[in-house]
CSV table of C-alpha atoms in Angstrom, one decimal:
chain,number,residue,atom,x,y,z
A,1,MET,CA,-17.9,-0.6,-80.8
A,2,ALA,CA,-17.1,1.0,-77.5
A,3,LYS,CA,-19.7,1.7,-74.8
A,4,ILE,CA,-20.6,5.4,-75.0
A,5,ILE,CA,-21.5,7.5,-72.0
A,6,ASN,CA,-23.3,10.5,-73.5
A,7,GLU,CA,-23.6,12.3,-70.1
A,8,PRO,CA,-20.7,14.8,-69.9
A,9,CYS,CA,-18.4,14.5,-66.9
A,10,HIS,CA,-18.0,17.5,-64.7
A,11,THR,CA,-15.3,19.2,-62.6
A,12,PHE,CA,-15.6,21.0,-59.2
A,13,HIS,CA,-15.6,24.3,-61.1
A,14,GLU,CA,-19.1,23.4,-62.4
A,15,TYR,CA,-20.8,23.0,-59.0
A,16,LEU,CA,-22.0,25.3,-56.2
A,17,LEU,CA,-23.5,24.6,-52.8
A,18,ILE,CA,-27.0,25.9,-52.2
A,19,PRO,CA,-27.1,27.4,-48.7
A,20,GLY,CA,-29.4,25.7,-46.2
A,21,TYR,CA,-31.0,26.7,-42.9
A,22,THR,CA,-28.3,27.7,-40.4
A,23,PRO,CA,-29.5,27.6,-36.7
A,24,ILE,CA,-27.9,29.8,-34.1
A,25,SER,CA,-26.1,26.8,-32.7
A,26,CYS,CA,-24.2,26.3,-36.0
A,27,ARG,CA,-21.0,28.3,-35.6
A,28,SER,CA,-17.7,27.7,-37.3
A,29,ASP,CA,-15.9,27.3,-34.0
A,30,LYS,CA,-18.2,24.3,-33.3
A,31,VAL,CA,-17.5,22.5,-36.5
A,32,SER,CA,-15.7,19.2,-36.3
A,33,LEU,CA,-13.6,18.1,-39.3
A,34,ARG,CA,-12.8,14.6,-37.8
A,35,THR,CA,-12.9,11.9,-40.5
A,36,PRO,CA,-11.9,8.3,-41.0
A,37,LEU,CA,-8.7,7.4,-42.8
A,38,VAL,CA,-9.1,3.7,-43.0
A,39,LYS,CA,-11.9,1.2,-43.3
A,40,TYR,CA,-14.0,0.0,-40.4
A,41,ARG,CA,-17.0,-2.2,-39.7
A,42,ARG,CA,-20.5,-1.0,-38.9
A,43,GLY,CA,-20.7,-0.1,-35.2
A,44,GLU,CA,-17.0,0.4,-34.9
A,45,GLU,CA,-14.7,3.4,-35.4
A,46,SER,CA,-11.8,3.7,-37.8
A,47,ALA,CA,-8.4,2.7,-36.4
A,48,ILE,CA,-7.1,6.0,-37.6
A,49,MET,CA,-9.3,9.1,-37.3
A,50,MET,CA,-7.8,12.3,-38.7
A,51,ASN,CA,-8.7,15.7,-37.2
A,52,ILE,CA,-8.8,17.4,-40.6
A,53,PRO,CA,-9.8,15.9,-44.0
A,54,MET,CA,-6.5,16.5,-45.7
A,55,VAL,CA,-3.5,14.4,-46.7
A,56,SER,CA,-0.5,15.4,-48.8
A,57,ALA,CA,0.3,13.7,-52.1
A,58,ILE,CA,2.8,10.9,-52.6
A,59,MET,CA,5.2,13.2,-54.6
A,60,GLN,CA,8.9,14.0,-54.5
A,61,SER,CA,8.1,17.7,-54.6
A,62,VAL,CA,5.5,17.6,-51.8
A,63,SER,CA,5.9,15.0,-49.1
A,64,GLY,CA,9.1,14.6,-47.1
A,65,ASP,CA,9.7,14.2,-43.4
A,66,ARG,CA,9.3,17.9,-42.7
A,67,MET,CA,5.8,17.9,-44.4
A,68,ALA,CA,4.9,14.8,-42.4
A,69,VAL,CA,5.6,16.5,-39.2
A,70,ALA,CA,4.0,19.8,-40.1
A,71,LEU,CA,0.8,18.2,-41.4
A,72,ALA,CA,0.5,15.8,-38.4
A,73,GLN,CA,0.8,18.7,-36.1
A,74,GLU,CA,-2.4,20.1,-37.7
A,75,GLY,CA,-4.3,16.9,-37.6
A,76,GLY,CA,-3.7,15.4,-41.1
A,77,VAL,CA,-1.4,12.8,-42.6
A,78,SER,CA,1.4,13.1,-45.1
A,79,PHE,CA,2.3,10.2,-47.4
A,80,ILE,CA,6.1,10.3,-47.8
A,81,TYR,CA,7.0,9.7,-51.4
A,82,GLY,CA,8.1,6.2,-52.5
A,83,SER,CA,10.0,7.1,-55.6
A,84,GLN,CA,13.3,6.9,-53.8
A,85,SER,CA,15.4,4.0,-52.4
A,86,ILE,CA,13.8,1.8,-49.7
A,87,GLU,CA,16.5,2.9,-47.2
A,88,ASP,CA,16.0,6.6,-47.9
A,89,GLU,CA,12.2,6.4,-47.6
A,90,ALA,CA,12.4,4.4,-44.3
A,91,ALA,CA,14.9,7.0,-43.0
A,92,MET,CA,12.4,9.8,-43.7
A,93,VAL,CA,9.6,7.8,-41.9
A,94,ARG,CA,11.9,7.2,-39.0
A,95,ARG,CA,12.8,10.9,-38.7
A,96,ALA,CA,9.2,11.9,-38.7
A,97,LYS,CA,8.2,9.3,-36.2
A,98,SER,CA,10.9,10.3,-33.8
A,99,TYR,CA,10.6,14.1,-34.2
A,100,LYS,CA,7.8,14.5,-31.6
A,101,ALA,CA,7.1,11.6,-29.4
A,102,GLY,CA,7.0,13.0,-25.9
A,103,PHE,CA,9.7,10.4,-25.4
A,104,VAL,CA,12.3,11.1,-28.1
A,105,ARG,CA,15.1,8.8,-29.0
A,106,SER,CA,18.3,10.8,-29.2
A,107,ASP,CA,19.8,11.3,-32.6
A,108,SER,CA,22.6,13.7,-31.4
A,109,ASN,CA,25.1,11.6,-29.5
A,110,ILE,CA,28.8,11.8,-28.8
A,111,GLY,CA,31.5,10.2,-26.7
A,112,PRO,CA,33.4,11.8,-23.8
A,113,ASP,CA,36.7,11.6,-25.7
A,114,ASN,CA,35.4,13.5,-28.7
A,115,THR,CA,36.2,17.2,-29.0
A,116,LEU,CA,34.5,20.6,-29.1
A,117,ALA,CA,35.1,20.5,-32.9
A,118,ASP,CA,33.1,17.3,-33.1
A,119,VAL,CA,30.3,18.8,-31.0
A,120,LEU,CA,30.1,21.9,-33.3
A,121,ALA,CA,30.1,19.6,-36.4
A,122,LEU,CA,27.3,17.5,-35.0
A,123,LYS,CA,25.3,20.5,-34.1
A,124,ALA,CA,25.7,21.9,-37.6
A,125,ARG,CA,24.6,18.6,-39.1
A,126,THR,CA,21.5,18.0,-36.9
A,127,GLY,CA,20.6,21.5,-35.8
A,128,HIS,CA,20.2,20.1,-32.2
A,129,SER,CA,21.7,22.0,-29.3
A,130,THR,CA,21.2,19.2,-26.7
A,131,ILE,CA,23.7,16.4,-27.2
A,132,ALA,CA,23.9,13.2,-25.2
A,133,VAL,CA,27.3,12.0,-24.1
A,134,THR,CA,27.4,8.2,-23.8
A,135,GLU,CA,30.4,5.9,-23.1
A,136,ASP,CA,30.3,4.6,-26.7
A,137,GLY,CA,28.8,7.6,-28.4
A,138,THR,CA,25.6,5.8,-29.4
A,139,ALA,CA,22.0,6.6,-28.7
A,140,GLU,CA,21.7,3.5,-26.4
A,141,GLY,CA,25.0,3.7,-24.6
A,142,LYS,CA,25.5,4.4,-20.9
A,143,LEU,CA,24.8,8.1,-20.2
A,144,VAL,CA,27.8,9.9,-18.7
A,145,GLY,CA,26.7,13.5,-19.4
A,146,VAL,CA,25.0,16.1,-21.6
A,147,VAL,CA,26.3,18.9,-23.6
A,148,THR,CA,24.2,22.0,-24.4
A,149,SER,CA,25.2,25.4,-25.8
A,150,ARG,CA,25.5,26.7,-22.2
A,151,ASP,CA,28.5,24.3,-21.6
A,152,TYR,CA,31.0,25.9,-23.9
A,153,ARG,CA,32.1,29.2,-25.4
A,154,VAL,CA,33.7,28.8,-28.8
A,155,SER,CA,35.6,32.1,-28.6
A,156,ARG,CA,37.4,31.0,-25.4
A,157,MET,CA,38.0,27.3,-25.9
A,158,GLU,CA,40.3,25.3,-28.1
A,159,PRO,CA,38.6,23.1,-30.8
A,160,ASP,CA,40.5,20.0,-29.5
A,161,THR,CA,39.1,20.4,-25.9
A,162,LYS,CA,37.7,17.0,-24.8
A,163,VAL,CA,34.0,16.7,-24.3
A,164,ARG,CA,34.5,15.2,-20.8
A,165,GLU,CA,36.2,18.5,-19.8
A,166,PHE,CA,33.1,20.8,-20.4
A,167,MET,CA,30.1,18.5,-20.4
A,168,THR,CA,27.6,18.5,-17.6
A,169,PRO,CA,28.4,15.2,-15.9
A,170,PHE,CA,25.7,12.6,-15.1
A,171,GLU,CA,25.9,13.2,-11.4
A,172,LYS,CA,24.9,16.8,-11.8
A,173,LEU,CA,21.9,16.0,-14.2
A,174,PHE,CA,18.3,15.7,-13.4
A,175,TRP,CA,17.1,12.4,-14.9
A,176,ALA,CA,14.3,9.8,-14.6
A,177,LYS,CA,14.1,6.1,-14.8
A,178,GLU,CA,12.5,4.2,-17.7
A,179,GLY,CA,8.8,3.7,-17.0
A,180,THR,CA,8.3,7.3,-15.9
A,181,THR,CA,5.1,8.6,-17.5
A,182,LEU,CA,5.1,11.6,-19.8
A,183,LYS,CA,3.1,13.6,-17.2
A,184,GLU,CA,5.6,12.8,-14.5
A,185,ALA,CA,8.5,13.7,-16.8
A,186,ASN,CA,6.9,17.1,-17.7
A,187,ASP,CA,6.3,17.8,-14.0
A,188,ILE,CA,10.0,17.3,-13.3
A,189,ILE,CA,10.9,19.6,-16.2
A,190,TRP,CA,8.7,22.3,-14.9
A,191,GLU,CA,9.6,21.9,-11.2
A,192,HIS,CA,13.3,22.2,-11.9
A,193,LYS,CA,13.1,24.6,-14.8
A,194,LEU,CA,14.8,22.3,-17.3
A,195,ASN,CA,14.8,22.3,-21.0
A,196,SER,CA,15.2,18.5,-21.3
A,197,LEU,CA,15.1,15.4,-19.1
A,198,PRO,CA,17.0,12.2,-20.0
A,199,ILE,CA,15.3,8.9,-19.3
A,200,VAL,CA,17.7,6.0,-18.5
A,201,ASP,CA,17.2,2.3,-17.8
A,202,GLU,CA,18.3,0.3,-14.7
A,203,ALA,CA,21.9,0.0,-16.1
A,204,GLY,CA,22.1,3.7,-16.8
A,205,ARG,CA,21.8,3.4,-20.6
A,206,LEU,CA,20.1,6.2,-22.4
A,207,CYS,CA,16.5,5.5,-23.5
A,208,TYR,CA,14.9,8.8,-24.4
A,209,PHE,CA,14.8,12.5,-23.9
A,210,VAL,CA,11.7,14.5,-22.9
A,211,PHE,CA,11.8,18.1,-24.0
A,212,ARG,CA,10.1,21.2,-22.6
A,213,LYS,CA,9.5,22.6,-26.1
A,214,ASP,CA,7.5,19.4,-27.1
A,215,TYR,CA,5.0,20.1,-24.2
A,216,GLU,CA,4.6,23.7,-25.4
A,217,ASN,CA,4.2,22.6,-29.1
A,218,HIS,CA,1.5,20.2,-28.0
A,219,LYS,CA,-0.4,23.0,-26.3
A,220,GLN,CA,-0.1,25.1,-29.5
A,221,ASN,CA,-1.4,22.3,-31.7
A,222,PRO,CA,-4.4,20.8,-30.0
A,223,ASN,CA,-5.4,18.9,-33.2
A,224,GLU,CA,-2.1,17.1,-33.7
A,225,LEU,CA,-2.5,13.5,-34.8
A,226,LEU,CA,-0.6,11.0,-32.6
A,227,ASP,CA,-0.3,7.3,-32.3
A,228,ASP,CA,-0.7,5.3,-29.1
A,229,HIS,CA,2.9,6.1,-28.2
A,230,LYS,CA,2.5,9.9,-28.6
A,231,ARG,CA,4.3,9.9,-31.9
A,232,PHE,CA,3.1,11.6,-35.1
A,233,VAL,CA,1.0,9.5,-37.4
A,234,VAL,CA,3.0,9.1,-40.7
A,235,GLY,CA,2.0,7.6,-44.0
A,236,ALA,CA,4.3,6.3,-46.8
A,237,GLY,CA,3.9,5.4,-50.5
A,238,ILE,CA,4.6,2.0,-52.0
A,239,ASN,CA,4.6,0.7,-55.6
A,240,THR,CA,3.7,-2.6,-57.2
A,241,ARG,CA,7.2,-3.7,-57.9
A,242,ASP,CA,9.4,-3.9,-54.8
A,243,TYR,CA,6.6,-4.0,-52.2
A,244,GLU,CA,7.8,-7.3,-50.6
A,245,GLN,CA,11.0,-5.5,-49.6
A,246,ARG,CA,9.7,-2.0,-49.1
A,247,ILE,CA,6.7,-2.7,-46.9
A,248,PRO,CA,8.6,-4.5,-44.1
A,249,ALA,CA,11.2,-1.7,-44.1
A,250,LEU,CA,8.6,1.0,-43.8
A,251,LEU,CA,6.7,-0.8,-41.1
A,252,GLU,CA,10.0,-1.3,-39.1
A,253,ALA,CA,10.6,2.4,-39.4
A,254,GLY,CA,7.2,3.1,-37.9
A,255,ALA,CA,4.9,3.9,-40.8
A,256,ASP,CA,1.2,3.9,-39.6
A,257,VAL,CA,-0.4,3.7,-43.0
A,258,LEU,CA,0.7,2.9,-46.6
A,259,CYS,CA,-0.7,3.8,-49.9
A,260,ILE,CA,-0.1,2.3,-53.3
A,261,ASP,CA,1.2,5.1,-55.5
A,262,SER,CA,-0.2,4.4,-59.0
A,263,SER,CA,-1.9,6.4,-61.8
A,264,GLU,CA,-4.5,3.6,-62.3
A,265,GLY,CA,-5.7,1.2,-59.6
A,266,PHE,CA,-8.1,-1.1,-61.5
A,267,THR,CA,-5.4,-3.6,-62.1
A,268,ASP,CA,-4.1,-7.1,-61.2
A,269,TRP,CA,-0.9,-5.4,-60.0
A,270,GLN,CA,-2.7,-3.7,-57.1
A,271,ARG,CA,-4.6,-6.9,-56.4
A,272,PHE,CA,-1.3,-8.7,-56.0
A,273,VAL,CA,0.0,-6.1,-53.5
A,274,LEU,CA,-3.2,-6.1,-51.4
A,275,SER,CA,-3.3,-10.0,-51.4
A,276,TRP,CA,0.3,-10.2,-50.3
A,277,VAL,CA,-0.3,-7.7,-47.4
A,278,ARG,CA,-3.4,-9.6,-46.2
A,279,GLU,CA,-1.6,-12.9,-46.4
A,280,ASN,CA,1.4,-11.7,-44.5
A,281,TYR,CA,0.0,-9.1,-42.1
A,282,GLY,CA,-3.8,-9.7,-42.0
A,283,ASP,CA,-5.7,-6.5,-41.2
A,284,ARG,CA,-3.0,-5.1,-39.0
A,285,VAL,CA,-1.3,-3.2,-41.8
A,286,LYS,CA,-3.3,-0.4,-43.3
A,287,VAL,CA,-3.0,0.1,-47.1
A,288,GLY,CA,-4.9,2.5,-49.4
A,289,ALA,CA,-5.2,1.9,-53.1
A,290,GLY,CA,-6.2,3.6,-56.3
A,291,ASN,CA,-6.7,5.6,-58.4
A,292,VAL,CA,-10.1,4.8,-59.9
A,293,VAL,CA,-12.9,6.9,-61.5
A,294,ASP,CA,-15.9,4.7,-61.5
A,295,ALA,CA,-18.0,2.3,-59.4
A,296,ALA,CA,-16.5,-0.9,-60.8
A,297,GLY,CA,-13.0,0.3,-59.9
A,298,PHE,CA,-14.0,1.1,-56.4
A,299,ARG,CA,-15.7,-2.3,-55.8
A,300,PHE,CA,-12.7,-4.1,-57.3
A,301,LEU,CA,-10.3,-2.5,-54.8
A,302,ALA,CA,-12.7,-2.8,-51.9
A,303,ASP,CA,-13.1,-6.5,-52.5
A,304,CYS,CA,-9.3,-6.8,-52.7
A,305,GLY,CA,-9.0,-5.4,-49.2
A,306,ALA,CA,-8.1,-1.8,-49.7
A,307,ASP,CA,-8.3,0.3,-46.5
A,308,PHE,CA,-9.3,3.4,-48.5
A,309,VAL,CA,-9.7,4.1,-52.2
A,310,LYS,CA,-8.3,7.1,-54.1
A,311,VAL,CA,-10.4,8.7,-56.8
A,312,GLY,CA,-9.0,10.7,-59.7
A,313,ILE,CA,-7.1,10.3,-63.0
A,314,GLY,CA,-5.7,13.2,-64.9
A,315,GLY,CA,-7.1,16.0,-62.7
A,316,GLY,CA,-3.9,17.1,-61.0
A,317,SER,CA,-2.4,20.4,-62.0
A,318,ILE,CA,0.8,18.9,-63.2
A,319,CYS,CA,-0.8,15.7,-64.7
A,320,ILE,CA,-1.1,15.3,-68.5
A,321,THR,CA,-2.4,11.8,-68.6
A,322,ARG,CA,-5.6,12.9,-70.3
A,323,GLU,CA,-3.6,14.7,-73.0
A,324,THR,CA,-1.1,11.9,-73.6
A,325,LYS,CA,-3.4,8.8,-73.3
A,326,GLY,CA,-7.0,10.1,-73.4
A,327,ILE,CA,-7.6,8.4,-70.1
A,328,GLY,CA,-9.5,10.0,-67.2
A,329,ARG,CA,-12.7,11.5,-66.1
A,330,GLY,CA,-13.9,14.8,-64.7
A,331,GLN,CA,-13.2,14.7,-60.9
A,332,ALA,CA,-16.6,15.7,-59.7
A,333,THR,CA,-18.4,13.1,-61.7
A,334,ALA,CA,-15.9,10.4,-60.8
A,335,LEU,CA,-16.1,11.2,-57.1
A,336,ILE,CA,-20.0,11.3,-57.0
A,337,GLU,CA,-20.2,7.8,-58.7
A,338,VAL,CA,-17.5,6.2,-56.5
A,339,CYS,CA,-19.0,7.6,-53.3
A,340,ALA,CA,-22.4,6.3,-54.2
A,341,GLU,CA,-20.9,2.9,-54.8
A,342,ARG,CA,-19.0,3.2,-51.4
A,343,ASP,CA,-22.4,3.7,-49.7
A,344,ARG,CA,-23.9,0.7,-51.5
A,345,TYR,CA,-20.9,-1.4,-50.5
A,346,TYR,CA,-21.4,-0.4,-46.9
A,347,GLU,CA,-25.1,-1.3,-46.9
A,348,GLU,CA,-24.3,-4.7,-48.4
A,349,THR,CA,-21.2,-5.7,-46.4
A,350,GLY,CA,-21.2,-3.5,-43.3
A,351,ILE,CA,-17.7,-2.4,-44.2
A,352,TYR,CA,-17.1,1.3,-44.7
A,353,VAL,CA,-14.2,2.0,-47.1
A,354,PRO,CA,-13.3,5.7,-47.0
A,355,VAL,CA,-12.9,7.6,-50.3
A,356,CYS,CA,-10.1,10.0,-50.9
A,357,SER,CA,-10.5,12.7,-53.7
A,358,ASP,CA,-7.2,13.1,-55.4
A,359,GLY,CA,-6.8,15.9,-57.9
A,360,GLY,CA,-8.9,18.6,-59.5
A,361,ILE,CA,-8.9,20.9,-56.4
A,362,VAL,CA,-7.9,24.5,-57.5
A,363,PHE,CA,-9.6,26.7,-54.9
A,364,ASP,CA,-10.2,26.2,-51.2
A,365,HIS,CA,-14.0,25.9,-51.7
A,366,HIS,CA,-13.4,22.8,-53.9
A,367,ILE,CA,-12.4,21.0,-50.7
A,368,THR,CA,-15.9,21.7,-49.3
A,369,LEU,CA,-17.5,20.6,-52.6
A,370,ALA,CA,-15.5,17.3,-52.5
A,371,LEU,CA,-16.6,16.6,-49.0
A,372,ALA,CA,-20.2,17.3,-49.8
A,373,MET,CA,-20.0,15.0,-52.8
A,374,GLY,CA,-19.0,12.2,-50.4
A,375,ALA,CA,-15.3,12.3,-50.0
A,376,ASP,CA,-14.0,11.4,-46.6
A,377,PHE,CA,-10.8,13.4,-47.2
A,378,VAL,CA,-8.8,15.0,-50.0
A,379,MET,CA,-5.2,14.4,-51.2
A,380,LEU,CA,-3.4,17.6,-52.4
A,381,GLY,CA,-0.2,18.1,-54.2
A,382,ARG,CA,0.0,21.7,-55.6
A,383,TYR,CA,-1.6,23.1,-52.4
A,384,PHE,CA,1.1,21.7,-50.1
A,385,ALA,CA,4.0,22.2,-52.6
A,386,ARG,CA,3.8,25.9,-52.0
A,387,PHE,CA,4.9,25.8,-48.4
A,388,ASP,CA,8.2,26.0,-46.5
A,389,GLU,CA,7.8,22.4,-45.5
A,390,SER,CA,7.8,20.9,-49.0
A,391,PRO,CA,11.2,19.3,-50.0
A,392,THR,CA,11.8,21.6,-53.0
A,393,ASN,CA,13.8,24.7,-53.6
A,394,LYS,CA,12.5,28.3,-53.2
A,395,VAL,CA,13.5,30.3,-56.3
A,396,ASN,CA,13.3,34.0,-57.2
A,397,ILE,CA,12.0,34.7,-60.7
A,398,GLY,CA,11.5,38.3,-61.7
A,399,GLY,CA,11.3,39.4,-58.0
A,400,THR,CA,8.7,36.9,-57.0
A,401,TYR,CA,9.4,33.7,-55.0
A,402,TYR,CA,8.2,30.3,-56.2
A,403,LYS,CA,8.6,26.7,-55.2
A,404,GLU,CA,9.5,24.0,-57.7
A,405,TYR,CA,6.8,21.5,-58.4
A,406,TRP,CA,6.9,18.5,-60.7
A,407,GLY,CA,4.7,15.5,-61.5
A,408,GLU,CA,5.7,12.0,-60.7
A,409,GLY,CA,5.3,11.1,-64.3
A,410,SER,CA,7.6,13.9,-65.5
A,411,ALA,CA,11.2,13.4,-66.7
A,412,HIS,CA,12.3,15.2,-63.5
A,413,ALA,CA,10.8,12.5,-61.2
A,414,ARG,CA,11.2,9.6,-63.7
A,415,ASN,CA,8.9,7.5,-61.4
A,416,TRP,CA,8.1,4.8,-63.8
A,417,GLN,CA,6.8,2.6,-61.0
A,418,ARG,CA,3.8,4.9,-60.7
A,419,TYR,CA,2.7,4.3,-64.3
A,420,ASP,CA,3.8,0.6,-64.4
A,421,ILE,CA,1.4,-1.9,-66.0
A,422,GLY,CA,3.9,-4.7,-66.3
A,423,GLY,CA,6.1,-3.3,-69.0
A,424,ASP,CA,9.7,-2.3,-69.2
A,425,LYS,CA,11.4,-0.7,-66.2
A,426,LYS,CA,11.5,2.8,-67.7
A,427,LEU,CA,9.4,5.9,-68.2
A,428,SER,CA,8.4,5.6,-71.9
A,429,PHE,CA,6.7,9.0,-72.1
A,430,GLU,CA,5.8,11.8,-69.8
A,431,GLU,CA,2.5,12.0,-68.0
A,432,GLY,CA,3.5,15.0,-65.8
A,433,VAL,CA,5.1,18.4,-66.2
A,434,ASP,CA,7.9,20.3,-64.5
A,435,SER,CA,6.7,23.6,-63.1
A,436,TYR,CA,6.7,26.3,-60.4
A,437,VAL,CA,4.0,27.3,-57.9
A,438,PRO,CA,3.8,30.7,-56.0
A,439,TYR,CA,5.6,30.4,-52.7
A,440,ALA,CA,3.1,30.8,-49.8
A,441,GLY,CA,5.2,30.6,-46.6
A,442,PRO,CA,4.6,28.2,-43.7
A,443,LEU,CA,1.9,25.5,-43.8
A,444,LYS,CA,0.3,26.4,-40.5
A,445,ASP,CA,-0.9,29.9,-41.4
A,446,ASN,CA,-2.2,28.9,-44.8
A,447,LEU,CA,-3.9,25.8,-43.6
A,448,ALA,CA,-5.7,27.7,-40.9
A,449,MET,CA,-7.3,30.0,-43.5
A,450,THR,CA,-8.3,27.2,-45.8
A,451,LEU,CA,-10.0,25.2,-42.9
A,452,SER,CA,-11.7,28.4,-41.8
A,453,LYS,CA,-13.3,28.7,-45.2
A,454,VAL,CA,-14.4,25.0,-45.1
A,455,ARG,CA,-15.9,25.4,-41.7
A,456,HIS,CA,-17.8,28.6,-42.6
A,457,ALA,CA,-19.2,27.0,-45.8
A,458,MET,CA,-20.4,24.0,-43.8
A,459,CYS,CA,-22.2,26.3,-41.4
A,460,ASN,CA,-23.9,27.9,-44.5
A,461,CYS,CA,-25.3,24.4,-45.1
A,462,GLY,CA,-26.3,23.9,-41.5
A,463,ALA,CA,-23.7,21.2,-40.9
A,464,LEU,CA,-21.3,20.8,-37.9
A,465,THR,CA,-19.7,17.5,-39.1
A,466,ILE,CA,-18.6,16.1,-42.4
A,467,PRO,CA,-21.3,13.3,-42.4
A,468,GLU,CA,-23.9,16.0,-41.6
A,469,LEU,CA,-22.7,18.1,-44.6
A,470,GLN,CA,-23.0,15.1,-46.8
A,471,GLU,CA,-26.6,14.5,-45.6
A,472,LYS,CA,-27.7,18.1,-45.8
A,473,ALA,CA,-25.8,19.6,-48.7
A,474,VAL,CA,-27.6,20.6,-51.9
A,475,LEU,CA,-25.4,21.0,-55.0
A,476,THR,CA,-26.3,22.7,-58.3
A,477,LEU,CA,-24.6,22.6,-61.7
A,478,VAL,CA,-23.7,26.0,-63.0
A,479,SER,CA,-23.4,27.3,-66.5
A,480,ALA,CA,-20.4,29.0,-68.0
A,481,THR,CA,-22.0,32.4,-67.6
A,482,ALA,CA,-22.9,31.6,-64.0
A,483,ILE,CA,-19.2,30.9,-63.3
A,484,VAL,CA,-18.3,34.3,-64.7
A,485,GLU,CA,-21.0,35.9,-62.6
A,486,GLY,CA,-19.5,34.3,-59.5
A,487,GLY,CA,-16.3,36.3,-59.6
A,488,ALA,CA,-15.6,40.0,-59.7
A,489,HIS,CA,-17.1,41.4,-63.0
A,490,ASP,CA,-18.2,44.7,-64.6
A,491,VAL,CA,-15.9,46.8,-62.4
A,492,ILE,CA,-12.4,48.2,-62.6
A,493,GLN,CA,-10.5,46.6,-59.7
A,494,LYS,CA,-8.1,48.7,-57.7
A,495,ASP,CA,-4.5,47.7,-57.9
A,496,THR,CA,-3.7,46.2,-54.5
A,497,SER,CA,-0.1,45.2,-55.2
A,498,PRO,CA,2.4,46.6,-52.7
A,499,ILE,CA,4.1,49.9,-53.7
A,500,ILE,CA,7.9,49.7,-53.7
A,501,LYS,CA,9.5,53.0,-52.8
């Protein structure tokens, strides 16, 4: 007969933090949420350190290039969804990597013999008001001028007016040579009150633009997560089928870290992927794996070479794996066991493999609980799906705005690769639902509130860093009646909904 674990598994709902001593020096503005994303050896630092312990889920309804930019600006990482063509995913990665780099490759280019109508069409397509004019109309052509909205008046010019007639010609531009540092470029911009500065090589070919707004954005986002070339750190999802073609394309596009998107990670299929990566790229390419729910699953993936391991099966708000297959485990219990094994693995090998808690987080305080239980960071789907930056539509239902949200195992996504265990190339049955989540506005404002709660809770435990929280935190299981006691009860709450006149 099967091995029976009689100890019930638990969720985040069933735990509370016991407050510890808080010294006067422990203030929320002093809390650091810096945390490792990928594995490292004892005495070293992770190759990618995030400034907040949050990543967005590898889902069609969550992580596109806009989410990747918005989350990297706040210090986290988005994993662009892989349930699309290789070309489309690589294009998303490329857009996110080039969006903010200090030195930005131009993606709005035109030739001098094009017309005002072409300029307006290009602006409508890209949303960019600064357009490079090159001899051949490409991003690498010889720069002959620049067009901005100040160079033309639609109401007083014919649509067929040639670009060469109204552009600002090269000889009237401020520009800099390739090799100019970002600081030098920004100094030129500020000295001459420019909005942008083209960077050209010795032959006059366009290399990059440096924009004034990027400098200002950087000052407004001190936690933004950048690579060595001042570009946003971007993650991408892969599967266990076309990885030999998808991984090179994503790396060429600039992806900093990859993650196998699968409902269950304790498989030969993930071992094959990790082995192929190590054979072809060594440790240069960073790949996370999962998902698992016990110590054996973690050790298997760690031994296979995973750079981080995701924990959680069936705990997502749109996941019905537990209902359809009876597979899974309460998220808190799974996380506690895996993190304990992570620590044992570190003691034995000197290799620290970060753990990502994926699923089961309903309230903001569940993030703090997950970190206290040992998670290095959390992966969130529903949380990020609510924001402007998610790829889905905003819809009005009964006067209230919602965002669409669906699981990767739903008929909507039809992402059979995520649930693939070597069978037919089809989604045999659903393991996710199609749903709506309340629209919450921009990511930045909501994330600031969530992280404020995490920081304050850490101070209640006397901790200023995540490792210190894991060392000092004391957790207690709660009963069903204690859960009721923890919310508003035995009162008649006032109606705080807005009054419409």
